[in-house]
Amino acid sequence: MSFDNDTIPNSLLFSQLQHSINPAPPVSESATYASQNAEQELNGNHSPEVEPVAAPEIDLANEESFPALKPSAKRAFGGPTVSPVSGFQPKISKGGSIPVQNKVTERFEIPANLQAKQLGQKSTVGEVCKQIMKKSNTAIEFSTVQKTGTMFFLVTGKAEDVKVAKRQIMNQISKPTSHTISIPSSVRPHLVGAGGKNLKALIAKTMTRIDIPKSNPNANPDEDEEQLVTITGDFEGVEIATKEIEQLISLRASKHIAHMNVEYSFHPFIQRDLEVPETVKVEYASAAAEADKKNSIVLRGDRSDVIMLQQKITELVEHLQRVTNCVQIEVNKRQHRFVVGPQGSVVQEIFKNIGCSIDVPAASDPSISIKARGPSAKLPSAMTLILEKANSVQFAELNLVTCIPADVKPDILMRYINVKERAAIKTIETDNNATIVLMSSSSSIEVQARSVIDVEKAMSDLRKNVITWSTTLYFSIVEVPRFLHKYCVGKGGQNITKLRGKPEMDGRFIDALFAPESDESDEVVVIINRIGKEDPKKFAEKVKDELIKTASAMEDFVTESLKVDQKYHGRLIGAGGATVKEIKGSYSETVQIKFPPSSSQKPSDKKEKRDPSAPTEPDVIVLRGPRKEVAEIKERITKLVAEWKHSDVLNNQEEKLTLPKGIAKRLLASQQSQSQSQDPTLRTSNTTWLVNAVIEQIQREKLKVDISGLTPTSIRVDITEANATTDNISVFGPKTVVTLAKAIMAERGKKLADFTVVEINLFESVGSAAKKVLQEETKASQGDERTDMKNKILRRVIGREGRFIKKLSEKHNVTVKFLDGRKKDAEEADEDADAGEEGAVLIKGSKSDVEACKKELLEFVENE
């Protein structure tokens, strides 16, 4: 909103001058309404619903509005001579802040398109501003331009308070946005900092969320690979965080990355004229990129060369802006592809021959305008070529829905045409000098040709064929196990041909469409002739049975049963089916391995189809597939199980250990699944950490034990539920190893059993005398956070930079966390949450240490 001095009442000018020289305290309700009425008076709008409006900015440096005082030699009554004041001009900072008596006033705006639609628990902007004024000790005025919806804010207070208030306004009133920036892996530690200190500080400063991917343990240390960092928050916070990260990259990285936003129409000229050193890689946005990403140019390489190249691009663009012009022409959106050409060949040809760049909007962009940039003398030729290319191809669409029966699905018919009727489509194209495009993702077929007549003729022929195919053929979807598909087809499709010629098919079976292997689908489209005695749908089921029968009757296809002790089934399957996939190897598509259902499987409420091919006996595994491949898989399984049995015989030493209920699970990080065990009371744990601990102890104590063959499979640990209060742990393996493993688990189990988590409230757990003092002091402070005793005590408990609480944690060997008063669950406690009002504290450690720490904390609070 802009104001002219001539339109502002003198009284308002005077009040604004007073406000600039002596800023008022935080705005009260009466001041807000006064500001609102002044805005209504200026706009001639007396609606009471208008938000409080900030007064207009006044140019205090304007000589016409505020002329310099004339020199005067008169003496003030009873005082010394007054020195003349000439050319009074308040100093205005570049950021729009006016320092007055250690206070500043900052004015900023939030456009309508960047404002949040919902303000959380606060229903209005006014309520949000009142809360921020109270917390930041600032005065805030705001107004909204009714025509554009832009909101203007005027914040007055101490410089640091104004900065904080502005950030909070931006964070709460602006809608969230995201930005992704690429950082070298060498910069990641500097961005995160020790214990996440730097990252937390940046998040707090910008009020954004910053997501950094986990470091790649397999990364080549010699290569400074890029990692994508996502910043989410209000637009200003995201911009501040992005700039700080970019500055950190410039400071810490030997390489440099520069992102430039250059209008896409300049890109071809830059690519042609820019000399790029070998030390820099330049990435231009794709012509098909979205509008907000199309102007991107990214430079990567040595810092000095990237900066130098960045300057050259800027100078080149400035030069092109002087010597070229840009024009636009509207072209039917569907004709844009003819202007672009295959892989952009047409726009490249125009630039090469005429010297004009062509910018065609992306397919997802609704714009129909095509831009041409180049010398003024050559732009007419470029425009002519654009129109010629756009009109060089005529086209029309045939919507399948308009010409096929209701029982035919357009996508199935399209698939049939694409697979089985390519020859017929080719004939139509040849006869009419046309091109037919089968768009698999839609229900339409497009016809393209040089002339309208050819398009119409091709469309007529295509429509006739589509009607014939859809009215004479019936398409039915049936399910046939995927592993049988290749046997249904046979070599060169011979099984389909044989089935088609069988007398019981009565000439009605035409063909079958099988899903590609990548789909992993059991669906088969059976195509039959509609004309016949039997209902097409029933006949399709008959064809399905014949297909399965044909595949199963193949001499090469066998079904074999293999008896394997049930305790090895989980190990054969492996985590996520990894072991069974390894066993199948290259036969994964042709051989099926079926395990019996788990006895621990709970019955489902839903009616599920039972696999008839699954084995029913608990110790039997069923193999199905080609004879030779099944024999190989059977041999692999038999050999693997034999090795496991041999290992069990060698490592049959057992040690038992009893631990309190739940400790065993926490100790061994056990996980029960159908793939690991068929016994619901038995859990098999991951023993990697235990084996590593055993190896460390053997090396530390220099025991004479061969550890060369010691692996996680050398030890097996099972947990059985003894009763309601205890669990039994059984350790199996070599004698010396299991003895050491038992001792290690007993020691760690004891520590876990002694571990406790206690949550207390520092102000509710103290004695009655201390509580009484707190209540009296709280009433006296009347909610003022600066004088509130609870806040003072908490600051003393935490200490400067957390020194006291850290010292206390180290002294008692515990972890102390302050919890947000709203969070009751210790697992949800945030280490950085504000616990100033509630005083909730979480203490973790051994029972004796936690109790000692708790006692000292409460004594400290009571003494304070």
Coordinates of N, CA and C in Angstrom, one line a residue, residues 87 91 102 105 145 163 324 327 362 383 432 460 545 568 743:
G87 N 19.4 21.0 8.7 CA 19.3 19.8 7.9 C 19.1 18.5 8.8
K91 N 18.9 8.9 10.6 CA 19.7 7.9 9.8 C 18.8 6.7 9.6
N102 N 17.8 3.6 20.9 CA 18.1 2.2 21.0 C 17.0 1.2 20.5
T105 N 12.6 0.2 14.0 CA 11.3 -0.2 13.4 C 11.6 -0.8 12.1
V145 N -3.8 -5.2 2.2 CA -4.3 -4.5 1.0 C -5.4 -5.4 0.5
K163 N 14.2 -8.7 15.4 CA 14.6 -9.8 14.6 C 13.9 -11.1 14.9
T324 N 19.3 -8.8 -28.1 CA 18.3 -9.7 -28.6 C 16.9 -9.2 -28.0
V327 N 9.8 -12.6 -28.4 CA 8.4 -12.5 -28.8 C 7.7 -13.8 -28.4
A362 N 6.6 -26.8 -20.9 CA 6.5 -28.3 -20.6 C 5.1 -28.8 -20.8
M383 N 9.4 -16.9 -36.2 CA 7.9 -17.1 -36.0 C 7.3 -17.8 -37.1
N432 N -2.8 -44.8 -46.1 CA -3.3 -43.4 -46.0 C -2.1 -42.4 -45.7
S460 N -11.3 -43.3 -40.6 CA -12.4 -44.1 -41.0 C -12.1 -45.6 -41.0
D545 N -8.9 -73.6 -17.8 CA -8.6 -75.0 -17.3 C -7.7 -75.8 -18.3
Y568 N 14.5 -76.3 10.4 CA 15.4 -75.7 9.4 C 14.6 -74.8 8.4
A743 N 28.5 -65.8 30.3 CA 29.0 -64.8 31.3 C 28.7 -63.4 30.8

